Amino acid sequence: MIIQHQTVKYEIIPLSPLSKHRLSMLKRKTLVLDLDETLIHSHHDGVIRQTVKPGTPPDFVLKVNIDRHPVRFFVHKRPHVDYFLEVVSQWYDLVVFTASMEIYGAAVADKLDNNRGILNRRYYRQHCHLAMGSYTKELAEICKDLSSIFILDNSPVAYKHYPGNQSTCSCIIQCEIDHVI
């Protein structure tokens, strides 16, 4: 049985002149976005994960060398993630912060950015703090003014040192996204 997937296209409605003016008067806040399980789902050769319906083709396949071994990652974008990034990039400075290795995280971020220049700031595993087997993201690496940052991440451990910076809507968004997939 062949399953055909159709891409949903959205019209990106530009901000009104009044909204643009109001935004220009404010200091832009920074939205820190996690990759795995927040913007995308992925698995590598030989590992099957039930985060995506069986038979769903990946949006793209990445081939990276890890410790001189080629590894293929099958990446599934969250539904409507391209639209989400396009819209929120008008309001926030977007930062990708993943606890994944840079060679993988950079390749995923490049694909999600798609030459739009909206995911230029990136932080990886080496910018995290490792404690008791878990990586915590150091938001102070991004900006010393923590009042101008909030993070959207599926893992509470990732931002446990910054409880005031988590998005209160992240759980709602995550649940809604999980329901769609």
PDB file of N, CA and C in Angstrom, residues 90-177:
ATOM      1  N   GLN A  90       9.610  36.180  13.223  1.00  0.00           N
ATOM      2  CA  GLN A  90       9.258  37.595  13.085  1.00  0.00           C
ATOM      3  C   GLN A  90       9.225  38.286  14.446  1.00  0.00           C
ATOM      4  N   TRP A  91       8.988  37.513  15.505  1.00  0.00           N
ATOM      5  CA  TRP A  91       8.790  38.082  16.835  1.00  0.00           C
ATOM      6  C   TRP A  91       9.993  37.908  17.754  1.00  0.00           C
ATOM      7  N   TYR A  92      10.750  36.833  17.563  1.00  0.00           N
ATOM      8  CA  TYR A  92      11.841  36.482  18.471  1.00  0.00           C
ATOM      9  C   TYR A  92      13.132  36.230  17.704  1.00  0.00           C
ATOM     10  N   ASP A  93      14.247  36.397  18.404  1.00  0.00           N
ATOM     11  CA  ASP A  93      15.515  35.885  17.909  1.00  0.00           C
ATOM     12  C   ASP A  93      15.525  34.408  18.269  1.00  0.00           C
ATOM     13  N   LEU A  94      15.653  33.548  17.276  1.00  0.00           N
ATOM     14  CA  LEU A  94      15.605  32.112  17.514  1.00  0.00           C
ATOM     15  C   LEU A  94      17.000  31.553  17.728  1.00  0.00           C
ATOM     16  N   VAL A  95      17.100  30.660  18.695  1.00  0.00           N
ATOM     17  CA  VAL A  95      18.347  29.982  19.015  1.00  0.00           C
ATOM     18  C   VAL A  95      18.049  28.494  19.108  1.00  0.00           C
ATOM     19  N   VAL A  96      18.853  27.684  18.459  1.00  0.00           N
ATOM     20  CA  VAL A  96      18.764  26.237  18.602  1.00  0.00           C
ATOM     21  C   VAL A  96      19.747  25.834  19.691  1.00  0.00           C
ATOM     22  N   PHE A  97      19.255  25.058  20.656  1.00  0.00           N
ATOM     23  CA  PHE A  97      20.117  24.559  21.731  1.00  0.00           C
ATOM     24  C   PHE A  97      19.774  23.091  21.927  1.00  0.00           C
ATOM     25  N   THR A  98      20.685  22.230  21.546  1.00  0.00           N
ATOM     26  CA  THR A  98      20.469  20.793  21.650  1.00  0.00           C
ATOM     27  C   THR A  98      21.568  20.154  22.473  1.00  0.00           C
ATOM     28  N   ALA A  99      21.218  19.119  23.199  1.00  0.00           N
ATOM     29  CA  ALA A  99      22.220  18.354  23.939  1.00  0.00           C
ATOM     30  C   ALA A  99      22.879  17.309  23.038  1.00  0.00           C
ATOM     31  N   SER A 100      22.530  17.326  21.775  1.00  0.00           N
ATOM     32  CA  SER A 100      23.124  16.401  20.806  1.00  0.00           C
ATOM     33  C   SER A 100      24.507  16.881  20.390  1.00  0.00           C
ATOM     34  N   MET A 101      25.236  15.967  19.751  1.00  0.00           N
ATOM     35  CA  MET A 101      26.547  16.322  19.234  1.00  0.00           C
ATOM     36  C   MET A 101      26.412  17.350  18.116  1.00  0.00           C
ATOM     37  N   GLU A 102      27.400  18.212  18.003  1.00  0.00           N
ATOM     38  CA  GLU A 102      27.349  19.303  17.023  1.00  0.00           C
ATOM     39  C   GLU A 102      27.228  18.806  15.593  1.00  0.00           C
ATOM     40  N   ILE A 103      27.922  17.735  15.255  1.00  0.00           N
ATOM     41  CA  ILE A 103      27.905  17.258  13.867  1.00  0.00           C
ATOM     42  C   ILE A 103      26.476  16.888  13.431  1.00  0.00           C
ATOM     43  N   TYR A 104      25.707  16.352  14.335  1.00  0.00           N
ATOM     44  CA  TYR A 104      24.309  16.004  14.063  1.00  0.00           C
ATOM     45  C   TYR A 104      23.409  17.234  14.183  1.00  0.00           C
ATOM     46  N   GLY A 105      23.520  17.968  15.283  1.00  0.00           N
ATOM     47  CA  GLY A 105      22.664  19.127  15.536  1.00  0.00           C
ATOM     48  C   GLY A 105      22.788  20.199  14.466  1.00  0.00           C
ATOM     49  N   ALA A 106      24.004  20.453  14.011  1.00  0.00           N
ATOM     50  CA  ALA A 106      24.218  21.465  12.975  1.00  0.00           C
ATOM     51  C   ALA A 106      23.563  21.044  11.660  1.00  0.00           C
ATOM     52  N   ALA A 107      23.663  19.764  11.323  1.00  0.00           N
ATOM     53  CA  ALA A 107      23.059  19.279  10.076  1.00  0.00           C
ATOM     54  C   ALA A 107      21.536  19.373  10.127  1.00  0.00           C
ATOM     55  N   VAL A 108      20.940  19.039  11.277  1.00  0.00           N
ATOM     56  CA  VAL A 108      19.487  19.144  11.421  1.00  0.00           C
ATOM     57  C   VAL A 108      19.064  20.610  11.347  1.00  0.00           C
ATOM     58  N   ALA A 109      19.774  21.472  12.071  1.00  0.00           N
ATOM     59  CA  ALA A 109      19.432  22.904  12.072  1.00  0.00           C
ATOM     60  C   ALA A 109      19.562  23.498  10.670  1.00  0.00           C
ATOM     61  N   ASP A 110      20.577  23.077   9.921  1.00  0.00           N
ATOM     62  CA  ASP A 110      20.727  23.550   8.534  1.00  0.00           C
ATOM     63  C   ASP A 110      19.504  23.185   7.700  1.00  0.00           C
ATOM     64  N   LYS A 111      19.022  21.958   7.847  1.00  0.00           N
ATOM     65  CA  LYS A 111      17.844  21.520   7.086  1.00  0.00           C
ATOM     66  C   LYS A 111      16.599  22.298   7.503  1.00  0.00           C
ATOM     67  N   LEU A 112      16.419  22.509   8.812  1.00  0.00           N
ATOM     68  CA  LEU A 112      15.251  23.252   9.279  1.00  0.00           C
ATOM     69  C   LEU A 112      15.308  24.712   8.858  1.00  0.00           C
ATOM     70  N   ASP A 113      16.496  25.293   8.870  1.00  0.00           N
ATOM     71  CA  ASP A 113      16.648  26.695   8.475  1.00  0.00           C
ATOM     72  C   ASP A 113      16.375  26.874   6.985  1.00  0.00           C
ATOM     73  N   ASN A 114      16.812  25.929   6.192  1.00  0.00           N
ATOM     74  CA  ASN A 114      16.545  25.933   4.748  1.00  0.00           C
ATOM     75  C   ASN A 114      16.958  27.253   4.090  1.00  0.00           C
ATOM     76  N   ASN A 115      18.129  27.746   4.460  1.00  0.00           N
ATOM     77  CA  ASN A 115      18.709  28.979   3.904  1.00  0.00           C
ATOM     78  C   ASN A 115      17.878  30.234   4.170  1.00  0.00           C
ATOM     79  N   ARG A 116      17.045  30.214   5.214  1.00  0.00           N
ATOM     80  CA  ARG A 116      16.242  31.385   5.557  1.00  0.00           C
ATOM     81  C   ARG A 116      16.986  32.337   6.492  1.00  0.00           C
ATOM     82  N   GLY A 117      18.053  31.858   7.130  1.00  0.00           N
ATOM     83  CA  GLY A 117      18.826  32.698   8.038  1.00  0.00           C
ATOM     84  C   GLY A 117      18.126  32.970   9.359  1.00  0.00           C
ATOM     85  N   ILE A 118      17.257  32.062   9.802  1.00  0.00           N
ATOM     86  CA  ILE A 118      16.523  32.287  11.054  1.00  0.00           C
ATOM     87  C   ILE A 118      17.053  31.439  12.205  1.00  0.00           C
ATOM     88  N   LEU A 119      17.897  30.455  11.899  1.00  0.00           N
ATOM     89  CA  LEU A 119      18.470  29.598  12.943  1.00  0.00           C
ATOM     90  C   LEU A 119      19.997  29.678  12.924  1.00  0.00           C
ATOM     91  N   ASN A 120      20.500  30.895  12.965  1.00  0.00           N
ATOM     92  CA  ASN A 120      21.945  31.081  12.870  1.00  0.00           C
ATOM     93  C   ASN A 120      22.678  30.860  14.194  1.00  0.00           C
ATOM     94  N   ARG A 121      22.007  31.128  15.303  1.00  0.00           N
ATOM     95  CA  ARG A 121      22.642  30.942  16.615  1.00  0.00           C
ATOM     96  C   ARG A 121      22.343  29.538  17.104  1.00  0.00           C
ATOM     97  N   ARG A 122      23.431  28.801  17.398  1.00  0.00           N
ATOM     98  CA  ARG A 122      23.270  27.387  17.748  1.00  0.00           C
ATOM     99  C   ARG A 122      24.218  27.009  18.881  1.00  0.00           C
ATOM    100  N   TYR A 123      23.691  26.162  19.752  1.00  0.00           N
ATOM    101  CA  TYR A 123      24.473  25.658  20.876  1.00  0.00           C
ATOM    102  C   TYR A 123      24.254  24.154  20.950  1.00  0.00           C
ATOM    103  N   TYR A 124      25.314  23.446  21.365  1.00  0.00           N
ATOM    104  CA  TYR A 124      25.307  21.997  21.306  1.00  0.00           C
ATOM    105  C   TYR A 124      25.742  21.396  22.640  1.00  0.00           C
ATOM    106  N   ARG A 125      25.984  20.109  22.622  1.00  0.00           N
ATOM    107  CA  ARG A 125      26.354  19.365  23.834  1.00  0.00           C
ATOM    108  C   ARG A 125      27.497  20.020  24.596  1.00  0.00           C
ATOM    109  N   GLN A 126      28.468  20.552  23.887  1.00  0.00           N
ATOM    110  CA  GLN A 126      29.619  21.145  24.571  1.00  0.00           C
ATOM    111  C   GLN A 126      29.257  22.409  25.350  1.00  0.00           C
ATOM    112  N   HIS A 127      28.084  22.968  25.121  1.00  0.00           N
ATOM    113  CA  HIS A 127      27.624  24.141  25.853  1.00  0.00           C
ATOM    114  C   HIS A 127      26.737  23.766  27.035  1.00  0.00           C
ATOM    115  N   CYS A 128      26.564  22.461  27.245  1.00  0.00           N
ATOM    116  CA  CYS A 128      25.728  21.960  28.339  1.00  0.00           C
ATOM    117  C   CYS A 128      26.594  21.607  29.545  1.00  0.00           C
ATOM    118  N   HIS A 129      25.927  21.418  30.646  1.00  0.00           N
ATOM    119  CA  HIS A 129      26.570  20.977  31.881  1.00  0.00           C
ATOM    120  C   HIS A 129      26.109  19.540  32.123  1.00  0.00           C
ATOM    121  N   LEU A 130      27.065  18.613  32.268  1.00  0.00           N
ATOM    122  CA  LEU A 130      26.744  17.211  32.503  1.00  0.00           C
ATOM    123  C   LEU A 130      26.792  16.926  33.996  1.00  0.00           C
ATOM    124  N   ALA A 131      25.676  16.461  34.527  1.00  0.00           N
ATOM    125  CA  ALA A 131      25.616  16.084  35.941  1.00  0.00           C
ATOM    126  C   ALA A 131      24.700  14.881  36.095  1.00  0.00           C
ATOM    127  N   MET A 132      25.182  13.853  36.750  1.00  0.00           N
ATOM    128  CA  MET A 132      24.420  12.625  37.013  1.00  0.00           C
ATOM    129  C   MET A 132      23.797  12.061  35.740  1.00  0.00           C
ATOM    130  N   GLY A 133      24.554  12.066  34.655  1.00  0.00           N
ATOM    131  CA  GLY A 133      24.122  11.462  33.400  1.00  0.00           C
ATOM    132  C   GLY A 133      23.158  12.274  32.569  1.00  0.00           C
ATOM    133  N   SER A 134      22.853  13.499  32.981  1.00  0.00           N
ATOM    134  CA  SER A 134      21.919  14.345  32.230  1.00  0.00           C
ATOM    135  C   SER A 134      22.595  15.649  31.826  1.00  0.00           C
ATOM    136  N   TYR A 135      22.205  16.131  30.659  1.00  0.00           N
ATOM    137  CA  TYR A 135      22.737  17.397  30.168  1.00  0.00           C
ATOM    138  C   TYR A 135      21.764  18.527  30.505  1.00  0.00           C
ATOM    139  N   THR A 136      22.299  19.572  31.131  1.00  0.00           N
ATOM    140  CA  THR A 136      21.509  20.763  31.424  1.00  0.00           C
ATOM    141  C   THR A 136      22.027  21.881  30.531  1.00  0.00           C
ATOM    142  N   LYS A 137      21.122  22.575  29.892  1.00  0.00           N
ATOM    143  CA  LYS A 137      21.499  23.653  28.983  1.00  0.00           C
ATOM    144  C   LYS A 137      21.819  24.910  29.782  1.00  0.00           C
ATOM    145  N   GLU A 138      22.947  25.485  29.484  1.00  0.00           N
ATOM    146  CA  GLU A 138      23.404  26.692  30.175  1.00  0.00           C
ATOM    147  C   GLU A 138      22.898  27.912  29.417  1.00  0.00           C
ATOM    148  N   LEU A 139      21.748  28.422  29.819  1.00  0.00           N
ATOM    149  CA  LEU A 139      21.149  29.566  29.131  1.00  0.00           C
ATOM    150  C   LEU A 139      22.004  30.821  29.239  1.00  0.00           C
ATOM    151  N   ALA A 140      22.817  30.923  30.282  1.00  0.00           N
ATOM    152  CA  ALA A 140      23.694  32.078  30.432  1.00  0.00           C
ATOM    153  C   ALA A 140      24.747  32.129  29.320  1.00  0.00           C
ATOM    154  N   GLU A 141      24.972  31.010  28.640  1.00  0.00           N
ATOM    155  CA  GLU A 141      25.873  30.997  27.473  1.00  0.00           C
ATOM    156  C   GLU A 141      25.299  31.860  26.353  1.00  0.00           C
ATOM    157  N   ILE A 142      23.976  31.914  26.278  1.00  0.00           N
ATOM    158  CA  ILE A 142      23.299  32.626  25.194  1.00  0.00           C
ATOM    159  C   ILE A 142      23.261  34.117  25.466  1.00  0.00           C
ATOM    160  N   CYS A 143      22.881  34.477  26.696  1.00  0.00           N
ATOM    161  CA  CYS A 143      22.729  35.885  27.050  1.00  0.00           C
ATOM    162  C   CYS A 143      22.770  36.003  28.571  1.00  0.00           C
ATOM    163  N   LYS A 144      23.493  36.980  29.036  1.00  0.00           N
ATOM    164  CA  LYS A 144      23.593  37.186  30.495  1.00  0.00           C
ATOM    165  C   LYS A 144      22.274  37.692  31.077  1.00  0.00           C
ATOM    166  N   ASP A 145      21.475  38.389  30.269  1.00  0.00           N
ATOM    167  CA  ASP A 145      20.190  38.905  30.721  1.00  0.00           C
ATOM    168  C   ASP A 145      19.129  37.812  30.559  1.00  0.00           C
ATOM    169  N   LEU A 146      18.988  36.979  31.584  1.00  0.00           N
ATOM    170  CA  LEU A 146      18.077  35.844  31.497  1.00  0.00           C
ATOM    171  C   LEU A 146      16.610  36.258  31.417  1.00  0.00           C
ATOM    172  N   SER A 147      16.310  37.507  31.735  1.00  0.00           N
ATOM    173  CA  SER A 147      14.920  37.959  31.634  1.00  0.00           C
ATOM    174  C   SER A 147      14.486  38.121  30.176  1.00  0.00           C
ATOM    175  N   SER A 148      15.416  38.063  29.243  1.00  0.00           N
ATOM    176  CA  SER A 148      15.064  38.232  27.831  1.00  0.00           C
ATOM    177  C   SER A 148      15.021  36.899  27.070  1.00  0.00           C
ATOM    178  N   ILE A 149      15.092  35.787  27.813  1.00  0.00           N
ATOM    179  CA  ILE A 149      15.155  34.460  27.199  1.00  0.00           C
ATOM    180  C   ILE A 149      14.052  33.566  27.755  1.00  0.00           C
ATOM    181  N   PHE A 150      13.466  32.754  26.889  1.00  0.00           N
ATOM    182  CA  PHE A 150      12.720  31.619  27.402  1.00  0.00           C
ATOM    183  C   PHE A 150      12.987  30.420  26.512  1.00  0.00           C
ATOM    184  N   ILE A 151      12.773  29.232  27.061  1.00  0.00           N
ATOM    185  CA  ILE A 151      13.150  28.002  26.387  1.00  0.00           C
ATOM    186  C   ILE A 151      11.927  27.124  26.159  1.00  0.00           C
ATOM    187  N   LEU A 152      11.905  26.484  24.997  1.00  0.00           N
ATOM    188  CA  LEU A 152      10.873  25.514  24.656  1.00  0.00           C
ATOM    189  C   LEU A 152      11.580  24.181  24.455  1.00  0.00           C
ATOM    190  N   ASP A 153      11.372  23.261  25.397  1.00  0.00           N
ATOM    191  CA  ASP A 153      12.112  22.009  25.413  1.00  0.00           C
ATOM    192  C   ASP A 153      11.223  20.936  26.020  1.00  0.00           C
ATOM    193  N   ASN A 154      11.290  19.724  25.516  1.00  0.00           N
ATOM    194  CA  ASN A 154      10.462  18.642  26.038  1.00  0.00           C
ATOM    195  C   ASN A 154      11.000  18.066  27.346  1.00  0.00           C
ATOM    196  N   SER A 155      12.255  18.350  27.668  1.00  0.00           N
ATOM    197  CA  SER A 155      12.877  17.740  28.843  1.00  0.00           C
ATOM    198  C   SER A 155      13.084  18.754  29.962  1.00  0.00           C
ATOM    199  N   PRO A 156      12.367  18.614  31.065  1.00  0.00           N
ATOM    200  CA  PRO A 156      12.553  19.545  32.192  1.00  0.00           C
ATOM    201  C   PRO A 156      13.973  19.535  32.750  1.00  0.00           C
ATOM    202  N   VAL A 157      14.695  18.429  32.593  1.00  0.00           N
ATOM    203  CA  VAL A 157      16.077  18.358  33.073  1.00  0.00           C
ATOM    204  C   VAL A 157      16.950  19.361  32.318  1.00  0.00           C
ATOM    205  N   ALA A 158      16.621  19.605  31.070  1.00  0.00           N
ATOM    206  CA  ALA A 158      17.439  20.475  30.227  1.00  0.00           C
ATOM    207  C   ALA A 158      17.512  21.906  30.738  1.00  0.00           C
ATOM    208  N   TYR A 159      16.495  22.347  31.461  1.00  0.00           N
ATOM    209  CA  TYR A 159      16.470  23.736  31.936  1.00  0.00           C
ATOM    210  C   TYR A 159      16.213  23.815  33.432  1.00  0.00           C
ATOM    211  N   LYS A 160      16.575  22.773  34.176  1.00  0.00           N
ATOM    212  CA  LYS A 160      16.238  22.714  35.598  1.00  0.00           C
ATOM    213  C   LYS A 160      16.867  23.840  36.411  1.00  0.00           C
ATOM    214  N   HIS A 161      17.960  24.413  35.937  1.00  0.00           N
ATOM    215  CA  HIS A 161      18.588  25.529  36.657  1.00  0.00           C
ATOM    216  C   HIS A 161      17.911  26.860  36.352  1.00  0.00           C
ATOM    217  N   TYR A 162      16.957  26.856  35.435  1.00  0.00           N
ATOM    218  CA  TYR A 162      16.307  28.094  34.999  1.00  0.00           C
ATOM    219  C   TYR A 162      14.783  27.939  34.994  1.00  0.00           C
ATOM    220  N   PRO A 163      14.158  27.666  36.111  1.00  0.00           N
ATOM    221  CA  PRO A 163      12.708  27.431  36.107  1.00  0.00           C
ATOM    222  C   PRO A 163      11.897  28.649  35.672  1.00  0.00           C
ATOM    223  N   GLY A 164      12.421  29.845  35.837  1.00  0.00           N
ATOM    224  CA  GLY A 164      11.690  31.044  35.435  1.00  0.00           C
ATOM    225  C   GLY A 164      11.726  31.311  33.947  1.00  0.00           C
ATOM    226  N   ASN A 165      12.523  30.547  33.205  1.00  0.00           N
ATOM    227  CA  ASN A 165      12.670  30.798  31.778  1.00  0.00           C
ATOM    228  C   ASN A 165      11.937  29.791  30.904  1.00  0.00           C
ATOM    229  N   GLN A 166      11.317  28.810  31.509  1.00  0.00           N
ATOM    230  CA  GLN A 166      10.599  27.838  30.700  1.00  0.00           C
ATOM    231  C   GLN A 166       9.289  28.444  30.236  1.00  0.00           C
ATOM    232  N   SER A 167       8.885  28.038  29.070  1.00  0.00           N
ATOM    233  CA  SER A 167       7.623  28.519  28.528  1.00  0.00           C
ATOM    234  C   SER A 167       6.477  27.801  29.223  1.00  0.00           C
ATOM    235  N   THR A 168       5.559  28.549  29.774  1.00  0.00           N
ATOM    236  CA  THR A 168       4.421  27.917  30.442  1.00  0.00           C
ATOM    237  C   THR A 168       3.531  27.204  29.442  1.00  0.00           C
ATOM    238  N   CYS A 169       3.644  27.579  28.177  1.00  0.00           N
ATOM    239  CA  CYS A 169       2.807  26.911  27.175  1.00  0.00           C
ATOM    240  C   CYS A 169       3.520  25.710  26.572  1.00  0.00           C
ATOM    241  N   SER A 170       4.773  25.435  26.943  1.00  0.00           N
ATOM    242  CA  SER A 170       5.497  24.348  26.293  1.00  0.00           C
ATOM    243  C   SER A 170       4.821  23.007  26.510  1.00  0.00           C
ATOM    244  N   CYS A 171       4.281  22.770  27.698  1.00  0.00           N
ATOM    245  CA  CYS A 171       3.585  21.500  27.935  1.00  0.00           C
ATOM    246  C   CYS A 171       2.352  21.389  27.057  1.00  0.00           C
ATOM    247  N   ILE A 172       1.621  22.470  26.916  1.00  0.00           N
ATOM    248  CA  ILE A 172       0.424  22.460  26.081  1.00  0.00           C
ATOM    249  C   ILE A 172       0.817  22.219  24.632  1.00  0.00           C
ATOM    250  N   ILE A 173       1.833  22.930  24.160  1.00  0.00           N
ATOM    251  CA  ILE A 173       2.290  22.756  22.775  1.00  0.00           C
ATOM    252  C   ILE A 173       2.754  21.327  22.569  1.00  0.00           C
ATOM    253  N   GLN A 174       3.545  20.809  23.502  1.00  0.00           N
ATOM    254  CA  GLN A 174       4.082  19.452  23.373  1.00  0.00           C
ATOM    255  C   GLN A 174       2.952  18.440  23.320  1.00  0.00           C
ATOM    256  N   CYS A 175       1.953  18.578  24.201  1.00  0.00           N
ATOM    257  CA  CYS A 175       0.829  17.639  24.201  1.00  0.00           C
ATOM    258  C   CYS A 175       0.048  17.712  22.903  1.00  0.00           C
ATOM    259  N   GLU A 176      -0.186  18.909  22.401  1.00  0.00           N
ATOM    260  CA  GLU A 176      -0.915  19.068  21.144  1.00  0.00           C
ATOM    261  C   GLU A 176      -0.145  18.460  19.986  1.00  0.00           C
ATOM    262  N   ILE A 177       1.168  18.694  19.967  1.00  0.00           N
ATOM    263  CA  ILE A 177       1.995  18.148  18.895  1.00  0.00           C
ATOM    264  C   ILE A 177       2.001  16.637  18.978  1.00  0.00           C
TER     265      ILE A 177
END
